[in-house]
């Protein structure tokens, strides 16, 4: 079985609708560890040894967060800055993460059509995620397309629960080794691999 680590970052979960429902769906999935970064580190004082150990113990790493200002909430950046150390995660002798798979699970207020050259956000999700893609590359990891929930402001509760079921299916596919990485890498979104 493959193991999955979810690095979850939402600074105001009490106000969240979509991510709260998504997170509800990935509790108690076998072989999945949920690491809620804002809950664990309310003062941004990240335990680097603990985080590195968690990374070593898992095959898939998910950065799960709402899109904030075309990127992630600040905690994800803090986590990257402190945990992905030179000589450990990257550099000539930094090989701790080689071959691990990583991708983003993101929710966006903007609808999918806005994330296009002709849309009001002018760039695609993949373009906004380029720093994550390149960070993975530098760490010799395999970057997969994102799983995205667009247009959160207009989603009904039923639609949110449908996305949550898809997310749970994705986790099950990953842990049971049913995702062909080369096939996944050809997609724009991992959502395309899921039916429901
Ligand atoms: C500080 C902040 C920045 C945001 N920036 C973006 C953005 O750049 N693009 C976008 O589509 N939505 C943006 N949004 C909307 C959030 O992505 C959206 O509210 C969130 O994904 C909904 O999930 P939640 O119900 O779990 O909070 C932003 C929201 C906040 C509070």
PDB file of N, CA and C in Angstrom, residues 70 109-111 113-116 118-122:
ATOM      1  N   UNK A  70      -3.638  34.029  -5.383  1.00  0.00           N
ATOM      2  CA  UNK A  70      -3.023  33.273  -6.481  1.00  0.00           C
ATOM      3  C   UNK A  70      -1.911  32.347  -6.021  1.00  0.00           C
ATOM      4  N   UNK A 109     -12.075  30.551  -5.141  1.00  0.00           N
ATOM      5  CA  UNK A 109     -13.324  31.296  -5.256  1.00  0.00           C
ATOM      6  C   UNK A 109     -13.692  31.477  -6.723  1.00  0.00           C
ATOM      7  N   UNK A 110     -12.705  31.740  -7.552  1.00  0.00           N
ATOM      8  CA  UNK A 110     -12.933  31.989  -8.982  1.00  0.00           C
ATOM      9  C   UNK A 110     -13.359  30.719  -9.707  1.00  0.00           C
ATOM     10  N   UNK A 111     -14.247  30.871 -10.710  1.00  0.00           N
ATOM     11  CA  UNK A 111     -14.671  29.710 -11.483  1.00  0.00           C
ATOM     12  C   UNK A 111     -13.574  29.239 -12.446  1.00  0.00           C
ATOM     13  N   UNK A 113     -13.497  28.936 -15.604  1.00  0.00           N
ATOM     14  CA  UNK A 113     -13.324  29.733 -16.829  1.00  0.00           C
ATOM     15  C   UNK A 113     -12.472  30.985 -16.576  1.00  0.00           C
ATOM     16  N   UNK A 114     -12.378  31.428 -15.329  1.00  0.00           N
ATOM     17  CA  UNK A 114     -11.560  32.613 -15.016  1.00  0.00           C
ATOM     18  C   UNK A 114     -10.075  32.302 -15.097  1.00  0.00           C
ATOM     19  N   UNK A 115      -9.745  30.999 -14.959  1.00  0.00           N
ATOM     20  CA  UNK A 115      -8.334  30.594 -14.967  1.00  0.00           C
ATOM     21  C   UNK A 115      -7.908  30.175 -16.369  1.00  0.00           C
ATOM     22  N   UNK A 116      -7.868  31.173 -17.268  1.00  0.00           N
ATOM     23  CA  UNK A 116      -7.510  30.969 -18.670  1.00  0.00           C
ATOM     24  C   UNK A 116      -6.999  32.302 -19.200  1.00  0.00           C
ATOM     25  N   UNK A 118      -7.941  34.082 -21.548  1.00  0.00           N
ATOM     26  CA  UNK A 118      -9.019  35.029 -21.838  1.00  0.00           C
ATOM     27  C   UNK A 118      -9.902  35.313 -20.620  1.00  0.00           C
ATOM     28  N   UNK A 119      -9.653  34.662 -19.515  1.00  0.00           N
ATOM     29  CA  UNK A 119     -10.463  34.858 -18.310  1.00  0.00           C
ATOM     30  C   UNK A 119      -9.935  36.003 -17.473  1.00  0.00           C
ATOM     31  N   UNK A 120     -10.693  36.377 -16.433  1.00  0.00           N
ATOM     32  CA  UNK A 120     -10.278  37.575 -15.675  1.00  0.00           C
ATOM     33  C   UNK A 120      -9.049  37.358 -14.802  1.00  0.00           C
ATOM     34  N   UNK A 121      -8.688  36.094 -14.578  1.00  0.00           N
ATOM     35  CA  UNK A 121      -7.428  35.842 -13.853  1.00  0.00           C
ATOM     36  C   UNK A 121      -6.227  35.670 -14.784  1.00  0.00           C
ATOM     37  N   UNK A 122      -6.468  35.650 -16.095  1.00  0.00           N
ATOM     38  CA  UNK A 122      -5.465  35.725 -17.164  1.00  0.00           C
ATOM     39  C   UNK A 122      -4.493  34.550 -17.259  1.00  0.00           C
TER      40      UNK A 122
END
